[in-house]
Amino acid sequence: MSGKIKKLTIYSELNNQKIKSSEVIFDNNGNEIENTSYLNDESIETKIVTSFNDKNLKLEETTYTQDEEFAEKTTFFWNENNKLLKEEIEFADESKSIRTFKKESSDNSLIVTLVDEDNELEEKEILKSDSLGNIIEKTTFDENEEIVERIENVWENNKIVKQIEFDNQNKLTTERIFRFDQNENLIERLTLNDKKELIHTVTFSYDVQNRITEQIINKNYFIKYSYDKENRINTEERFLSNGIVQYQKISKFNEQNLIIEEDGTEGTKVYEYEFYE
């Protein structure tokens, strides 16, 4: 049996051509330390290089663009309890931003502040949580500390059942309602506008094994899923309301339960793995 994954390379096959589309390298702890996407000529489009400490906490994340030119680097700072305290972001033009995370015990909120290199505010978020850690309110502020938007979440049995969005004038703009069945499966997501008019619906169906089998979006198109004997989704199809197949993807797996091929409307993707010993 092979060990942990060391490298995953994904190729696109179209018109009898096999072209590398992405490559991901992992360390021995399963952390993603390099992720590269490629253009059609296999030249680098973007590359993200990440380092971790011995506690598997992210230390640095550096992004490069075409020709491996530096785009930005984020350095992460943690406290002794492994809580994130600060992120320092450096950009290609040598400017910097700093994002800090401050916990307020009085109302169980987290204040996330982003400032530039001159300590001028760029944006701020306040996230309030309940006793279970669920976010019940998120308020976003601009550089003048004026509210941009506010989102309220309502939870029942540790599941979100309603999400309400307000604009900068505290006026309701959007309301989302989430409904679940007796098995705690999400069966419906409704979106209402500021007039409480229904503007978007998604319904979900499940089989007796609680596996999702179908999504219906606005009654305009359907997404159907089928499974192999190992309970893996091996076929995903999207149909228009008139029954025409708009998209199809068939997945194949190896004996290690790893996906090795996706054959679909947009072409074929081949997954190749290298392993640690």
Coordinates of C-alpha atoms in Angstrom, one line a residue:
M1 CA 0.0 0.0 0.0
S2 CA 1.4 3.4 -0.9
G3 CA 2.1 6.1 1.7
K4 CA 0.9 9.6 2.0
I5 CA 0.5 11.7 -1.2
K6 CA 3.6 13.7 -2.0
K7 CA 2.4 15.2 -5.4
L8 CA -0.8 15.4 -7.4
T9 CA -0.6 16.4 -11.0
I10 CA -3.7 17.0 -13.0
Y11 CA -3.7 16.9 -16.8
S12 CA -6.4 18.0 -19.2
E13 CA -7.0 15.8 -22.3
L14 CA -8.7 17.5 -25.2
N15 CA -8.5 16.7 -28.9
N16 CA -6.0 13.9 -28.1
Q17 CA -3.7 16.3 -26.3
K18 CA -2.5 15.9 -22.7
I19 CA -1.7 19.2 -21.1
K20 CA -0.6 19.8 -17.5
S21 CA -3.2 22.0 -15.8
S22 CA -2.1 22.0 -12.2
E23 CA 0.3 20.4 -9.7
V24 CA 0.0 20.2 -5.9
I25 CA 2.9 19.2 -3.6
F26 CA 2.3 18.1 0.0
D27 CA 4.6 17.7 3.0
N28 CA 4.6 14.5 5.0
N29 CA 1.8 15.8 7.2
G30 CA -0.5 16.3 4.3
N31 CA -0.1 20.1 4.2
E32 CA -0.2 21.7 0.8
I33 CA 3.1 23.4 0.4
E34 CA 3.0 24.2 -3.3
N35 CA 0.1 24.7 -5.7
T36 CA 0.8 25.6 -9.3
S37 CA -1.7 26.2 -12.1
Y38 CA -0.6 26.2 -15.8
L39 CA -1.8 27.8 -19.0
N40 CA -2.5 25.8 -22.1
D41 CA 1.1 25.9 -23.1
E42 CA 2.1 24.5 -19.7
S43 CA 3.7 27.8 -18.7
I44 CA 3.0 28.9 -15.1
E45 CA -0.1 30.9 -14.5
T46 CA 0.1 31.2 -10.7
K47 CA 2.1 29.4 -8.0
I48 CA 1.4 29.5 -4.3
V49 CA 4.2 28.4 -1.9
T50 CA 3.3 27.8 1.7
S51 CA 5.4 26.8 4.8
F52 CA 4.2 25.4 8.1
N53 CA 5.7 25.0 11.6
D54 CA 5.9 21.7 13.6
K55 CA 2.3 22.3 14.8
N56 CA 1.1 22.3 11.2
L57 CA 0.2 26.0 11.5
K58 CA 0.7 28.1 8.4
L59 CA 3.8 30.4 8.7
E60 CA 4.1 32.0 5.2
E61 CA 2.1 31.9 2.0
T62 CA 3.7 33.5 -1.1
T63 CA 2.0 33.9 -4.5
Y64 CA 3.8 34.2 -7.8
T65 CA 2.3 35.0 -11.2
Q66 CA 3.4 34.3 -14.7
D67 CA 7.2 33.8 -15.1
E68 CA 7.2 33.2 -11.4
E69 CA 7.1 36.9 -10.6
F70 CA 6.4 37.8 -7.0
A71 CA 2.9 39.0 -6.4
E72 CA 2.4 39.0 -2.6
K73 CA 3.4 37.2 0.6
T74 CA 1.5 36.7 3.8
T75 CA 3.2 36.0 7.1
F76 CA 1.1 34.5 9.9
F77 CA 1.7 35.0 13.7
W78 CA 0.2 32.7 16.3
N79 CA 0.0 32.8 20.1
E80 CA 0.9 30.1 22.5
N81 CA -2.6 28.7 22.3
N82 CA -2.4 28.4 18.5
K83 CA -4.8 31.2 17.9
L84 CA -4.1 33.5 15.0
L85 CA -3.0 37.0 16.1
K86 CA -1.8 38.7 13.0
E87 CA -1.2 38.5 9.3
E88 CA 1.4 40.7 7.5
I89 CA 0.8 41.1 3.8
E90 CA 3.6 42.3 1.4
F91 CA 2.8 43.3 -2.2
A92 CA 4.8 43.5 -5.3
D93 CA 5.0 47.3 -5.2
E94 CA 6.6 46.9 -1.7
S95 CA 3.5 48.2 0.1
K96 CA 2.2 46.3 3.1
S97 CA -1.0 45.6 5.0
I98 CA -1.5 44.2 8.5
R99 CA -4.5 42.2 9.5
T100 CA -5.0 41.7 13.3
F101 CA -7.4 39.4 15.2
K102 CA -8.6 40.5 18.6
K103 CA -11.0 38.5 20.8
E104 CA -13.5 40.3 23.0
S105 CA -14.7 38.2 25.8
S106 CA -17.4 40.6 26.9
D107 CA -19.7 39.8 24.0
N108 CA -17.9 36.8 22.5
S109 CA -16.8 38.7 19.4
L110 CA -13.8 38.7 17.2
I111 CA -12.5 42.0 15.7
V112 CA -10.6 41.7 12.5
T113 CA -8.8 44.9 11.4
L114 CA -6.9 45.6 8.3
V115 CA -4.5 48.6 8.2
D116 CA -1.9 49.8 5.7
E117 CA 1.8 50.3 6.3
D118 CA 1.0 53.8 7.8
N119 CA -1.5 52.2 10.2
E120 CA -4.4 53.7 8.3
L121 CA -7.6 51.7 8.4
E122 CA -8.5 49.8 5.3
E123 CA -11.4 47.7 6.5
K124 CA -12.8 46.1 9.7
E125 CA -15.0 43.2 10.5
I126 CA -16.7 42.3 13.8
L127 CA -17.9 38.7 14.1
K128 CA -20.1 37.8 17.1
S129 CA -20.6 34.2 18.1
D130 CA -22.9 32.2 20.3
S131 CA -21.7 29.9 23.1
L132 CA -21.2 27.1 20.6
G133 CA -18.9 29.2 18.4
N134 CA -21.5 29.7 15.7
I135 CA -21.3 33.2 14.1
I136 CA -24.5 35.0 14.8
E137 CA -23.6 38.4 13.4
K138 CA -21.0 39.8 11.0
T139 CA -20.6 43.5 10.5
T140 CA -18.2 45.0 7.8
F141 CA -16.9 48.5 8.0
D142 CA -15.0 50.6 5.5
E143 CA -11.9 52.7 6.0
N144 CA -13.9 55.4 7.7
E145 CA -15.4 52.9 10.1
E146 CA -18.8 53.3 8.5
I147 CA -20.9 50.2 8.1
V148 CA -20.8 48.6 4.7
E149 CA -23.1 45.7 5.5
R150 CA -24.3 43.5 8.3
I151 CA -25.3 39.9 8.3
E152 CA -27.3 38.1 11.0
N153 CA -27.4 34.3 11.3
V154 CA -30.1 32.4 13.2
W155 CA -29.2 28.9 14.4
E156 CA -31.3 26.0 15.6
N157 CA -29.8 22.7 16.8
N158 CA -26.4 23.9 15.6
K159 CA -27.6 24.4 12.1
I160 CA -28.1 27.8 10.4
V161 CA -31.8 28.2 9.5
K162 CA -31.9 31.9 8.5
Q163 CA -29.4 34.5 7.2
I164 CA -30.4 38.1 6.9
E165 CA -28.3 40.8 5.1
F166 CA -28.6 44.5 5.8
D167 CA -27.1 47.4 3.8
N168 CA -25.2 50.4 5.2
Q169 CA -28.4 52.0 6.2
N170 CA -29.4 49.0 8.2
K171 CA -32.1 48.2 5.6
L172 CA -32.8 44.6 4.9
T173 CA -31.6 43.6 1.4
T174 CA -31.7 39.8 1.3
E175 CA -33.0 37.0 3.5
R176 CA -32.1 33.3 3.1
I177 CA -34.1 30.5 4.7
F178 CA -32.6 27.0 5.2
R179 CA -34.9 24.0 5.8
F180 CA -33.8 20.5 6.9
D181 CA -35.5 17.1 7.0
Q182 CA -35.7 14.8 10.1
N183 CA -32.3 13.4 9.2
E184 CA -30.8 16.9 9.4
N185 CA -30.3 17.0 5.6
L186 CA -30.6 20.4 4.0
I187 CA -33.7 20.1 1.7
E188 CA -34.4 23.7 0.7
R189 CA -32.7 27.0 0.5
L190 CA -34.9 30.0 -0.3
T191 CA -33.7 33.6 -1.1
L192 CA -36.0 36.5 -0.6
N193 CA -35.5 40.2 -1.5
D194 CA -36.2 43.3 0.6
K195 CA -39.9 43.0 -0.2
K196 CA -40.0 39.4 1.0
E197 CA -40.5 38.2 -2.6
L198 CA -39.0 34.8 -3.5
I199 CA -36.1 35.4 -6.0
H200 CA -34.2 32.1 -5.8
T201 CA -34.8 28.5 -4.7
V202 CA -32.7 25.4 -4.4
T203 CA -34.1 22.1 -3.3
F204 CA -32.2 19.0 -2.5
S205 CA -33.3 15.3 -2.6
Y206 CA -31.7 12.3 -0.9
D207 CA -31.9 8.5 -1.1
V208 CA -32.5 6.1 1.8
Q209 CA -28.8 6.3 2.7
N210 CA -29.0 10.1 3.1
R211 CA -26.9 10.6 0.0
I212 CA -27.7 13.6 -2.1
T213 CA -29.3 12.6 -5.4
E214 CA -30.6 15.8 -6.9
Q215 CA -30.6 19.5 -6.8
I216 CA -33.2 21.7 -8.5
I217 CA -32.2 25.3 -9.0
N218 CA -35.1 27.8 -9.7
K219 CA -36.9 24.9 -11.5
N220 CA -34.7 25.9 -14.4
Y221 CA -32.1 23.2 -14.3
F222 CA -31.4 20.0 -12.3
I223 CA -28.2 18.4 -11.0
K224 CA -28.3 14.7 -10.5
Y225 CA -25.8 12.4 -8.8
S226 CA -25.3 8.7 -8.9
Y227 CA -23.0 6.5 -6.8
D228 CA -20.7 3.5 -7.3
K229 CA -20.7 0.5 -4.9
E230 CA -18.2 2.2 -2.7
N231 CA -20.7 5.1 -2.1
R232 CA -18.6 7.6 -4.2
I233 CA -20.2 10.0 -6.6
N234 CA -19.3 8.7 -10.0
T235 CA -21.7 10.6 -12.2
E236 CA -22.8 14.2 -12.0
E237 CA -25.2 15.5 -14.6
R238 CA -26.9 18.9 -15.1
F239 CA -30.1 19.1 -17.1
L240 CA -32.1 22.0 -18.4
S241 CA -35.8 22.1 -17.6
N242 CA -36.6 20.6 -21.0
G243 CA -34.4 17.6 -20.3
I244 CA -31.4 18.5 -22.4
V245 CA -28.1 17.5 -20.8
Q246 CA -26.1 20.7 -20.2
Y247 CA -23.2 19.2 -18.4
Q248 CA -21.9 15.7 -17.5
K249 CA -19.0 14.4 -15.4
I250 CA -18.1 10.8 -14.9
S251 CA -15.5 10.0 -12.2
K252 CA -13.2 7.0 -11.9
F253 CA -11.3 5.9 -8.7
N254 CA -8.5 3.6 -7.9
E255 CA -8.3 1.0 -5.2
Q256 CA -7.1 3.6 -2.7
N257 CA -10.3 5.6 -3.2
L258 CA -8.4 8.3 -5.0
I259 CA -9.9 9.9 -8.1
I260 CA -7.9 9.2 -11.2
E261 CA -10.1 10.5 -14.0
E262 CA -12.9 12.8 -14.7
D263 CA -14.5 12.5 -18.1
G264 CA -17.0 15.2 -18.9
T265 CA -18.6 17.7 -21.3
E266 CA -15.6 20.0 -21.0
G267 CA -13.1 17.3 -21.7
T268 CA -11.1 14.8 -19.6
K269 CA -9.0 15.3 -16.6
V270 CA -6.4 12.8 -15.5
Y271 CA -5.1 12.7 -11.9
E272 CA -1.6 11.3 -11.3
Y273 CA -0.1 10.8 -7.8
E274 CA 3.4 10.4 -6.3
F275 CA 3.6 9.1 -2.7
Y276 CA 6.0 9.2 0.2
E277 CA 7.5 5.9 1.1

